[in-house]
Amino acid sequence: MERYPNLKNSDLEIYNLIQKESEYESTTLKMIASESYASYSVLEACGSMLTDKYAEGYPNARYYEGNEFVDQIENLAIERAKLLFKSEHVNVQPYSGSPANQAVYRALLKTGDKVMGMPVPSGGHLTHGWKVNFSGIDYTQIPYGPDPSNGRFDMDEIRKTAKIERPRMIWVGATAYPHKIEYKDFADIANEIEAYLVADIAHINALIIAGVHPDPVPYCDIVTSTSHKMLRGPRAGFILSKIEDRYQSNYHSDSKLNLAKRIDRAVFPGLQGGPHLHIIAGMAVAFKEALTDEFKNYGIQIVKNAKKLANALLDKGWQLAGGGTDTHLLILDFRKEQFTGKEAADALAKSGIIANFNMVPGDHRSPFVTSGVRLGTPSLTAMGMKENEMERVADWIDRVLKNINNIGAHTTNIRNEIAEFCSQFKIPGIRE
Ligand SMILES: *Cc1c(COP(=O)(O)O)cnc(C)c1O
């Protein structure tokens, strides 16, 4: 089937580049932990004429006429998300994960307020108060992170910091934490100091849907997420929240409004203009897919695959940060090796295994080279790979790393083997 025939006619340069990227992704192992594959159906909704639409406001309360049908689309997205996450309130308008998090700050805090979050090198996200991001410039980050000695959260240490600093809000969420997060433990701390607890589940939402990771919704005031990454929807963000504000103080200028209303106002008109209805339609499609048993099995298999891959690499003598994984990602730990995370990621990419270099707990190298490589299983799982395939992937990774000083001779062979291997699988959105 010829895809994008009109684009091919009108803009061959862009058409060819999309073809090349698609070819690249079809012949390599995509192990970026934050990526997966959206289906043809999601892509079709996102590529629809809804991109033309203006609908500032919310369903049944728009600033434009002519929104009968897009109101139904946005309501479907909201209803499906409520069902999926058992959440009281959902906002599906954030343009991406970062704007969703920005809206949380605007809804809860005043400039300068203290926010507890993980610094980027510890595995936090930029928007959790990192110094070069708006969140670290306009607010004050109180840092916490995994214990360097074992890579796990030390809840006593976190409680101590929280009690001394008394942040207004606590972020719980990570981009490179291979263990389960126990939201209840964080909720106990937040309750003790009357702070808002906000989970950021961008990386792990499908695991929560599949029931293989603790669910933050019962414990958190607000939960933010992306709809891309392992959820396999469009590139966008959404916010789940309680309706009532349990600290309905006079603190916030809008505190007469409940929490749900404050979130909605922070998104629009606080930060954004017109919602991206084509993307919201794609989100609704992705949520429907995520409500199926097939998707739950995908979430379960992601973790099985990560564990299998972790064990296979440990068996071959490689070290993993935190000793292994119970999520979708693992971090190879090269602190004792002569080569850096960057060199390893580079050699892996040349051989057809696409990942990223990453800090490990207790890293002595700089963030520009690091001692780690982060590997995720969502994309391979979306292609239909299971434990057996993870053994082969571990073999290739092992071969690349063992020959890292002489990789040239091995690269082409491994690259070809991997391309041949990938051709045996379907790829959602590319070759279904
Ligand atoms: C990816 C991610 C985000 C931000 O998403 P963008 O869509 O890239 O803005 C926020 N928080 C966490 C934990 C993430 O992993």
GROMACS .gro file of C-alpha atoms and ligand atoms in nm:
model
  447
    1MET     CA    1   0.000   0.000   0.000
    2GLU     CA    2   0.131   0.341  -0.097
    3ARG     CA    3   0.112   0.565   0.208
    4TYR     CA    4   0.091   0.946   0.181
    5PRO     CA    5   0.031   0.958  -0.197
    6ASN     CA    6  -0.062   1.328  -0.188
    7LEU     CA    7   0.245   1.425   0.007
    8LYS     CA    8   0.458   1.230  -0.235
    9ASN     CA    9   0.319   1.438  -0.519
   10SER     CA   10   0.339   1.775  -0.351
   11ASP     CA   11   0.651   1.762  -0.133
   12LEU     CA   12   0.895   1.492  -0.222
   13GLU     CA   13   1.161   1.619   0.020
   14ILE     CA   14   0.945   1.575   0.331
   15TYR     CA   15   0.791   1.257   0.191
   16ASN     CA   16   1.134   1.103   0.140
   17LEU     CA   17   1.252   1.197   0.486
   18ILE     CA   18   0.945   1.041   0.646
   19GLN     CA   19   1.008   0.728   0.437
   20LYS     CA   20   1.369   0.719   0.554
   21GLU     CA   21   1.274   0.754   0.921
   22SER     CA   22   1.011   0.485   0.878
   23GLU     CA   23   1.269   0.256   0.712
   24TYR     CA   24   1.518   0.331   0.992
   25GLU     CA   25   1.263   0.242   1.259
   26SER     CA   26   1.167  -0.076   1.072
   27THR     CA   27   1.521  -0.208   1.059
   28THR     CA   28   1.652  -0.117   1.406
   29LEU     CA   29   1.556  -0.208   1.762
   30LYS     CA   30   1.394   0.099   1.911
   31MET     CA   31   1.483   0.076   2.279
   32ILE     CA   32   1.430   0.437   2.380
   33ALA     CA   33   1.231   0.384   2.703
   34SER     CA   34   1.000   0.680   2.631
   35GLU     CA   35   0.895   0.564   2.283
   36SER     CA   36   0.657   0.310   2.138
   37TYR     CA   37   0.440   0.284   1.824
   38ALA     CA   38   0.101   0.449   1.767
   39SER     CA   39  -0.146   0.255   1.551
   40TYR     CA   40  -0.266   0.347   1.203
   41SER     CA   41  -0.599   0.442   1.362
   42VAL     CA   42  -0.437   0.690   1.599
   43LEU     CA   43  -0.232   0.834   1.314
   44GLU     CA   44  -0.539   0.871   1.092
   45ALA     CA   45  -0.729   1.066   1.359
   46CYS     CA   46  -0.426   1.290   1.416
   47GLY     CA   47  -0.387   1.347   1.044
   48SER     CA   48  -0.752   1.442   0.996
   49MET     CA   49  -0.903   1.779   0.895
   50LEU     CA   50  -0.975   1.847   1.263
   51THR     CA   51  -0.639   2.024   1.260
   52ASP     CA   52  -0.823   2.325   1.111
   53LYS     CA   53  -1.063   2.354   1.399
   54TYR     CA   54  -1.082   2.636   1.655
   55ALA     CA   55  -1.267   2.557   1.977
   56GLU     CA   56  -1.125   2.770   2.260
   57GLY     CA   57  -1.291   2.676   2.586
   58TYR     CA   58  -1.434   2.342   2.696
   59PRO     CA   59  -1.721   2.125   2.565
   60ASN     CA   60  -2.051   2.318   2.587
   61ALA     CA   61  -1.862   2.631   2.692
   62ARG     CA   62  -1.675   2.741   2.381
   63TYR     CA   63  -1.585   3.083   2.255
   64TYR     CA   64  -1.665   2.977   1.896
   65GLU     CA   65  -1.980   2.853   1.727
   66GLY     CA   66  -1.993   2.530   1.527
   67ASN     CA   67  -1.851   2.290   1.782
   68GLU     CA   68  -2.130   2.033   1.801
   69PHE     CA   69  -1.911   1.748   1.679
   70VAL     CA   70  -1.578   1.841   1.831
   71ASP     CA   71  -1.753   1.874   2.168
   72GLN     CA   72  -1.851   1.510   2.132
   73ILE     CA   73  -1.493   1.418   2.040
   74GLU     CA   74  -1.346   1.593   2.343
   75ASN     CA   75  -1.614   1.444   2.570
   76LEU     CA   76  -1.537   1.096   2.441
   77ALA     CA   77  -1.168   1.146   2.514
   78ILE     CA   78  -1.253   1.264   2.866
   79GLU     CA   79  -1.502   0.984   2.937
   80ARG     CA   80  -1.264   0.715   2.812
   81ALA     CA   81  -0.977   0.853   3.020
   82LYS     CA   82  -1.201   0.861   3.329
   83LEU     CA   83  -1.289   0.497   3.271
   84LEU     CA   84  -0.930   0.398   3.202
   85PHE     CA   85  -0.780   0.561   3.511
   86LYS     CA   86  -1.089   0.574   3.739
   87SER     CA   87  -1.035   0.944   3.780
   88GLU     CA   88  -1.289   1.204   3.894
   89HIS     CA   89  -1.180   1.475   3.652
   90VAL     CA   90  -0.979   1.480   3.329
   91ASN     CA   91  -0.839   1.759   3.114
   92VAL     CA   92  -0.722   1.642   2.771
   93GLN     CA   93  -0.612   1.978   2.629
   94PRO     CA   94  -0.242   2.008   2.730
   95TYR     CA   95  -0.027   2.024   2.417
   96SER     CA   96   0.226   1.784   2.568
   97GLY     CA   97   0.358   1.651   2.898
   98SER     CA   98   0.555   1.963   2.987
   99PRO     CA   99   0.261   2.203   2.938
  100ALA     CA  100   0.046   1.966   3.148
  101ASN     CA  101   0.298   1.997   3.430
  102GLN     CA  102   0.318   2.373   3.384
  103ALA     CA  103  -0.059   2.392   3.433
  104VAL     CA  104  -0.024   2.209   3.765
  105TYR     CA  105   0.216   2.477   3.893
  106ARG     CA  106  -0.021   2.751   3.781
  107ALA     CA  107  -0.318   2.581   3.948
  108LEU     CA  108  -0.153   2.514   4.284
  109LEU     CA  109   0.136   2.750   4.351
  110LYS     CA  110   0.264   3.103   4.367
  111THR     CA  111   0.593   3.203   4.211
  112GLY     CA  112   0.884   3.118   4.439
  113ASP     CA  113   0.703   2.835   4.621
  114LYS     CA  114   0.897   2.526   4.719
  115VAL     CA  115   0.845   2.211   4.518
  116MET     CA  116   0.996   1.875   4.598
  117GLY     CA  117   1.113   1.693   4.288
  118MET     CA  118   1.397   1.490   4.147
  119PRO     CA  119   1.679   1.670   3.965
  120VAL     CA  120   1.730   1.556   3.606
  121PRO     CA  121   2.055   1.368   3.682
  122SER     CA  122   1.868   1.168   3.949
  123GLY     CA  123   1.603   1.061   3.700
  124GLY     CA  124   1.350   1.344   3.738
  125HIS     CA  125   1.196   1.542   3.453
  126LEU     CA  126   1.294   1.896   3.356
  127THR     CA  127   0.955   2.021   3.474
  128HIS     CA  128   0.998   1.888   3.828
  129GLY     CA  129   1.200   2.196   3.924
  130TRP     CA  130   1.521   2.160   3.725
  131LYS     CA  131   1.728   2.480   3.718
  132VAL     CA  132   1.725   2.550   3.342
  133ASN     CA  133   1.348   2.490   3.314
  134PHE     CA  134   1.069   2.740   3.400
  135SER     CA  135   0.993   2.516   3.698
  136GLY     CA  136   1.334   2.570   3.853
  137ILE     CA  137   1.351   2.938   3.755
  138ASP     CA  138   1.006   3.043   3.880
  139TYR     CA  139   0.982   2.797   4.171
  140THR     CA  140   1.228   2.656   4.423
  141GLN     CA  141   1.323   2.292   4.385
  142ILE     CA  142   1.381   2.093   4.700
  143PRO     CA  143   1.570   1.798   4.551
  144TYR     CA  144   1.533   1.433   4.640
  145GLY     CA  145   1.633   1.119   4.459
  146PRO     CA  146   1.724   0.754   4.479
  147ASP     CA  147   1.987   0.657   4.732
  148PRO     CA  148   2.320   0.639   4.540
  149SER     CA  149   2.416   0.321   4.725
  150ASN     CA  150   2.122   0.107   4.607
  151GLY     CA  151   1.928   0.319   4.356
  152ARG     CA  152   1.608   0.313   4.563
  153PHE     CA  153   1.407   0.579   4.742
  154ASP     CA  154   1.494   0.611   5.109
  155MET     CA  155   1.156   0.714   5.247
  156ASP     CA  156   1.295   0.814   5.587
  157GLU     CA  157   1.538   1.052   5.421
  158ILE     CA  158   1.262   1.194   5.197
  159ARG     CA  159   1.032   1.243   5.499
  160LYS     CA  160   1.309   1.422   5.687
  161THR     CA  161   1.370   1.664   5.399
  162ALA     CA  162   0.997   1.722   5.353
  163LYS     CA  163   0.949   1.806   5.721
  164ILE     CA  164   1.238   2.052   5.725
  165GLU     CA  165   1.158   2.224   5.396
  166ARG     CA  166   0.778   2.198   5.396
  167PRO     CA  167   0.728   2.218   5.017
  168ARG     CA  168   0.386   2.318   4.888
  169MET     CA  169   0.385   2.032   4.638
  170ILE     CA  170   0.566   1.702   4.587
  171TRP     CA  171   0.628   1.554   4.242
  172VAL     CA  172   0.650   1.177   4.219
  173GLY     CA  173   0.755   1.054   3.881
  174ALA     CA  174   1.067   0.972   3.688
  175THR     CA  175   1.224   0.920   3.351
  176ALA     CA  176   1.484   0.666   3.456
  177TYR     CA  177   1.372   0.484   3.771
  178PRO     CA  178   1.362   0.107   3.713
  179HIS     CA  179   1.161   0.020   4.027
  180LYS     CA  180   0.798   0.046   4.128
  181ILE     CA  181   0.696   0.368   4.297
  182GLU     CA  182   0.486   0.328   4.613
  183TYR     CA  183   0.258   0.630   4.598
  184LYS     CA  184   0.104   0.550   4.933
  185ASP     CA  185   0.436   0.612   5.107
  186PHE     CA  186   0.466   0.951   4.939
  187ALA     CA  187   0.103   1.028   5.025
  188ASP     CA  188   0.175   0.968   5.395
  189ILE     CA  189   0.453   1.225   5.381
  190ALA     CA  190   0.246   1.476   5.182
  191ASN     CA  191  -0.040   1.443   5.434
  192GLU     CA  192   0.194   1.502   5.728
  193ILE     CA  193   0.313   1.836   5.588
  194GLU     CA  194  -0.012   1.930   5.408
  195ALA     CA  195   0.150   1.937   5.067
  196TYR     CA  196  -0.016   1.853   4.738
  197LEU     CA  197   0.095   1.522   4.595
  198VAL     CA  198   0.127   1.512   4.217
  199ALA     CA  199   0.225   1.198   4.026
  200ASP     CA  200   0.374   1.224   3.679
  201ILE     CA  201   0.308   0.890   3.507
  202ALA     CA  202   0.428   0.983   3.156
  203HIS     CA  203   0.670   0.690   3.147
  204ILE     CA  204   0.461   0.419   3.312
  205ASN     CA  205   0.092   0.481   3.238
  206ALA     CA  206   0.045   0.153   3.046
  207LEU     CA  207   0.190  -0.042   3.338
  208ILE     CA  208  -0.065   0.119   3.570
  209ILE     CA  209  -0.345   0.040   3.323
  210ALA     CA  210  -0.224  -0.321   3.306
  211GLY     CA  211  -0.216  -0.347   3.686
  212VAL     CA  212   0.156  -0.427   3.703
  213HIS     CA  213   0.253  -0.099   3.872
  214PRO     CA  214   0.093   0.071   4.176
  215ASP     CA  215  -0.188   0.313   4.087
  216PRO     CA  216  -0.135   0.676   4.196
  217VAL     CA  217  -0.492   0.794   4.135
  218PRO     CA  218  -0.630   0.701   4.479
  219TYR     CA  219  -0.339   0.871   4.658
  220CYS     CA  220  -0.264   1.186   4.458
  221ASP     CA  221  -0.438   1.520   4.422
  222ILE     CA  222  -0.331   1.534   4.061
  223VAL     CA  223  -0.179   1.292   3.811
  224THR     CA  224  -0.023   1.416   3.487
  225SER     CA  225   0.075   1.214   3.185
  226THR     CA  226   0.169   1.217   2.823
  227SER     CA  227  -0.045   1.026   2.573
  228HIS     CA  228   0.251   0.927   2.355
  229LYS     CA  229   0.533   0.709   2.498
  230MET     CA  230   0.409   0.364   2.606
  231LEU     CA  231   0.043   0.470   2.586
  232ARG     CA  232   0.084   0.479   2.207
  233GLY     CA  233  -0.140   0.777   2.147
  234PRO     CA  234  -0.063   1.113   1.990
  235ARG     CA  235   0.207   1.347   2.116
  236ALA     CA  236   0.013   1.529   2.388
  237GLY     CA  237  -0.055   1.554   2.760
  238PHE     CA  238  -0.351   1.510   2.993
  239ILE     CA  239  -0.427   1.577   3.358
  240LEU     CA  240  -0.627   1.362   3.599
  241SER     CA  241  -0.740   1.521   3.923
  242LYS     CA  242  -0.967   1.505   4.221
  243ILE     CA  243  -1.259   1.747   4.201
  244GLU     CA  244  -1.226   1.890   4.551
  245ASP     CA  245  -0.920   2.065   4.694
  246ARG     CA  246  -0.843   1.900   5.028
  247TYR     CA  247  -0.649   2.209   5.136
  248GLN     CA  248  -0.915   2.460   5.033
  249SER     CA  249  -0.729   2.740   5.203
  250ASN     CA  250  -0.717   3.104   5.114
  251TYR     CA  251  -0.376   3.037   4.983
  252HIS     CA  252  -0.431   3.050   4.610
  253SER     CA  253  -0.590   3.351   4.441
  254ASP     CA  254  -0.847   3.122   4.282
  255SER     CA  255  -0.896   2.912   4.593
  256LYS     CA  256  -1.270   2.963   4.591
  257LEU     CA  257  -1.268   2.735   4.289
  258ASN     CA  258  -1.236   2.362   4.335
  259LEU     CA  259  -0.927   2.175   4.217
  260ALA     CA  260  -1.080   2.053   3.891
  261LYS     CA  261  -1.182   2.407   3.792
  262ARG     CA  262  -0.841   2.546   3.880
  263ILE     CA  263  -0.672   2.288   3.660
  264ASP     CA  264  -0.906   2.364   3.370
  265ARG     CA  265  -0.850   2.740   3.407
  266ALA     CA  266  -0.476   2.697   3.432
  267VAL     CA  267  -0.472   2.509   3.100
  268PHE     CA  268  -0.715   2.745   2.926
  269PRO     CA  269  -0.706   3.044   2.933
  270GLY     CA  270  -0.409   3.039   3.173
  271LEU     CA  271  -0.150   2.890   2.942
  272GLN     CA  272  -0.300   2.781   2.613
  273GLY     CA  273  -0.535   2.900   2.341
  274GLY     CA  274  -0.725   2.666   2.113
  275PRO     CA  275  -0.714   2.295   2.189
  276HIS     CA  276  -0.567   2.061   1.924
  277LEU     CA  277  -0.884   1.872   1.833
  278HIS     CA  278  -0.712   1.640   1.584
  279ILE     CA  279  -0.478   1.532   1.863
  280ILE     CA  280  -0.761   1.503   2.115
  281ALA     CA  281  -0.940   1.278   1.862
  282GLY     CA  282  -0.624   1.067   1.838
  283MET     CA  283  -0.613   1.054   2.218
  284ALA     CA  284  -0.973   0.928   2.231
  285VAL     CA  285  -0.877   0.653   1.983
  286ALA     CA  286  -0.571   0.560   2.191
  287PHE     CA  287  -0.778   0.550   2.512
  288LYS     CA  288  -1.026   0.315   2.344
  289GLU     CA  289  -0.738   0.088   2.241
  290ALA     CA  290  -0.598   0.107   2.595
  291LEU     CA  291  -0.930  -0.014   2.739
  292THR     CA  292  -0.889  -0.353   2.565
  293ASP     CA  293  -0.746  -0.675   2.708
  294GLU     CA  294  -0.494  -0.673   2.425
  295PHE     CA  295  -0.349  -0.350   2.561
  296LYS     CA  296  -0.340  -0.486   2.917
  297ASN     CA  297  -0.145  -0.785   2.787
  298TYR     CA  298   0.094  -0.544   2.615
  299GLY     CA  299   0.149  -0.366   2.949
  300ILE     CA  300   0.210  -0.695   3.128
  301GLN     CA  301   0.446  -0.817   2.856
  302ILE     CA  302   0.650  -0.493   2.864
  303VAL     CA  303   0.756  -0.575   3.222
  304LYS     CA  304   0.811  -0.946   3.150
  305ASN     CA  305   1.035  -0.848   2.859
  306ALA     CA  306   1.231  -0.594   3.064
  307LYS     CA  307   1.287  -0.849   3.341
  308LYS     CA  308   1.395  -1.114   3.092
  309LEU     CA  309   1.634  -0.874   2.921
  310ALA     CA  310   1.772  -0.763   3.258
  311ASN     CA  311   1.835  -1.121   3.371
  312ALA     CA  312   1.994  -1.218   3.040
  313LEU     CA  313   2.233  -0.922   3.064
  314LEU     CA  314   2.313  -0.996   3.430
  315ASP     CA  315   2.385  -1.359   3.333
  316LYS     CA  316   2.638  -1.232   3.082
  317GLY     CA  317   2.813  -1.041   3.361
  318TRP     CA  318   2.685  -0.688   3.298
  319GLN     CA  319   2.584  -0.462   3.589
  320LEU     CA  320   2.244  -0.293   3.612
  321ALA     CA  321   2.164   0.020   3.814
  322GLY     CA  322   1.953  -0.083   4.112
  323GLY     CA  323   2.032  -0.446   4.032
  324GLY     CA  324   1.754  -0.499   3.778
  325THR     CA  325   1.403  -0.381   3.696
  326ASP     CA  326   1.038  -0.423   3.778
  327THR     CA  327   0.919  -0.172   3.520
  328HIS     CA  328   0.971  -0.115   3.147
  329LEU     CA  329   1.331   0.003   3.165
  330LEU     CA  330   1.674  -0.097   3.279
  331ILE     CA  331   1.994   0.098   3.305
  332LEU     CA  332   2.323  -0.068   3.219
  333ASP     CA  333   2.580   0.048   3.473
  334PHE     CA  334   2.930   0.102   3.330
  335ARG     CA  335   3.087   0.274   3.631
  336LYS     CA  336   3.348  -0.003   3.648
  337GLU     CA  337   3.411  -0.012   3.272
  338GLN     CA  338   3.672   0.177   3.074
  339PHE     CA  339   3.408   0.308   2.831
  340THR     CA  340   3.136   0.567   2.899
  341GLY     CA  341   2.760   0.550   2.857
  342LYS     CA  342   2.789   0.777   2.556
  343GLU     CA  343   3.043   0.551   2.385
  344ALA     CA  344   2.824   0.249   2.453
  345ALA     CA  345   2.505   0.417   2.325
  346ASP     CA  346   2.695   0.524   2.014
  347ALA     CA  347   2.829   0.174   1.944
  348LEU     CA  348   2.484   0.023   2.005
  349ALA     CA  349   2.319   0.272   1.767
  350LYS     CA  350   2.571   0.200   1.492
  351SER     CA  351   2.481  -0.167   1.533
  352GLY     CA  352   2.106  -0.103   1.512
  353ILE     CA  353   2.012  -0.082   1.881
  354ILE     CA  354   1.878   0.265   1.954
  355ALA     CA  355   1.896   0.379   2.319
  356ASN     CA  356   2.026   0.675   2.516
  357PHE     CA  357   2.313   0.734   2.755
  358ASN     CA  358   2.197   0.806   3.107
  359MET     CA  359   2.334   0.886   3.452
  360VAL     CA  360   2.337   0.600   3.701
  361PRO     CA  361   2.303   0.646   4.081
  362GLY     CA  362   2.645   0.734   4.220
  363ASP     CA  363   2.781   0.824   3.875
  364HIS     CA  364   3.132   0.974   3.877
  365ARG     CA  365   3.121   1.076   3.509
  366SER     CA  366   2.971   1.397   3.373
  367PRO     CA  367   2.610   1.415   3.245
  368PHE     CA  368   2.756   1.468   2.895
  369VAL     CA  369   2.907   1.118   2.885
  370THR     CA  370   2.762   0.934   3.190
  371SER     CA  371   2.822   0.574   3.299
  372GLY     CA  372   2.490   0.431   3.188
  373VAL     CA  373   2.268   0.334   2.898
  374ARG     CA  374   1.890   0.331   2.945
  375LEU     CA  375   1.703   0.054   2.762
  376GLY     CA  376   1.324   0.024   2.738
  377THR     CA  377   1.100  -0.254   2.610
  378PRO     CA  378   0.771  -0.079   2.511
  379SER     CA  379   0.846  -0.052   2.136
  380LEU     CA  380   0.972  -0.408   2.100
  381THR     CA  381   0.670  -0.531   2.295
  382ALA     CA  382   0.436  -0.332   2.067
  383MET     CA  383   0.596  -0.521   1.776
  384GLY     CA  384   0.490  -0.847   1.942
  385MET     CA  385   0.825  -0.957   2.086
  386LYS     CA  386   0.827  -1.180   2.394
  387GLU     CA  387   1.087  -1.333   2.630
  388ASN     CA  388   1.256  -1.548   2.364
  389GLU     CA  389   1.330  -1.243   2.155
  390MET     CA  390   1.477  -1.066   2.458
  391GLU     CA  391   1.744  -1.338   2.474
  392ARG     CA  392   1.850  -1.253   2.122
  393VAL     CA  393   1.848  -0.881   2.199
  394ALA     CA  394   2.068  -0.944   2.503
  395ASP     CA  395   2.310  -1.142   2.281
  396TRP     CA  396   2.344  -0.853   2.040
  397ILE     CA  397   2.392  -0.598   2.320
  398ASP     CA  398   2.657  -0.823   2.474
  399ARG     CA  399   2.838  -0.862   2.141
  400VAL     CA  400   2.844  -0.488   2.081
  401LEU     CA  401   2.971  -0.406   2.428
  402LYS     CA  402   3.232  -0.683   2.438
  403ASN     CA  403   3.374  -0.556   2.109
  404ILE     CA  404   3.336  -0.188   2.182
  405ASN     CA  405   3.702  -0.116   2.103
  406ASN     CA  406   3.682  -0.297   1.776
  407ILE     CA  407   3.324  -0.239   1.685
  408GLY     CA  408   3.379  -0.157   1.318
  409ALA     CA  409   3.416  -0.520   1.213
  410HIS     CA  410   3.106  -0.631   1.401
  411THR     CA  411   2.876  -0.339   1.332
  412THR     CA  412   2.768  -0.429   0.982
  413ASN     CA  413   2.702  -0.792   1.067
  414ILE     CA  414   2.495  -0.710   1.372
  415ARG     CA  415   2.313  -0.430   1.190
  416ASN     CA  416   2.216  -0.675   0.913
  417GLU     CA  417   2.110  -0.947   1.154
  418ILE     CA  418   1.889  -0.702   1.340
  419ALA     CA  419   1.730  -0.568   1.020
  420GLU     CA  420   1.648  -0.925   0.912
  421PHE     CA  421   1.511  -1.001   1.262
  422CYS     CA  422   1.288  -0.690   1.265
  423SER     CA  423   1.138  -0.781   0.928
  424GLN     CA  424   0.966  -1.079   1.094
  425PHE     CA  425   0.745  -0.853   1.308
  426LYS     CA  426   0.454  -0.618   1.250
  427ILE     CA  427   0.511  -0.257   1.353
  428PRO     CA  428   0.206  -0.054   1.455
  429GLY     CA  429   0.174   0.260   1.243
  430ILE     CA  430   0.440   0.143   0.999
  431ARG     CA  431   0.360  -0.214   0.892
  432GLU     CA  432   0.050  -0.347   1.069
  433LIG     C1  433   0.824   1.270   2.885
  433LIG     C2  434   0.798   1.321   3.020
  433LIG     C3  435   0.738   1.447   3.039
  433LIG     C4  436   0.718   1.551   2.933
  433LIG     O1  437   0.667   1.522   2.817
  433LIG     P1  438   0.689   1.609   2.685
  433LIG     O2  439   0.570   1.565   2.606
  433LIG     O3  440   0.820   1.568   2.629
  433LIG     O4  441   0.681   1.752   2.719
  433LIG     C5  442   0.710   1.484   3.169
  433LIG     N1  443   0.738   1.405   3.272
  433LIG     C6  444   0.797   1.285   3.257
  433LIG     C7  445   0.827   1.201   3.377
  433LIG     C8  446   0.830   1.240   3.131
  433LIG     O5  447   0.891   1.122   3.118
   0.00000   0.00000   0.00000
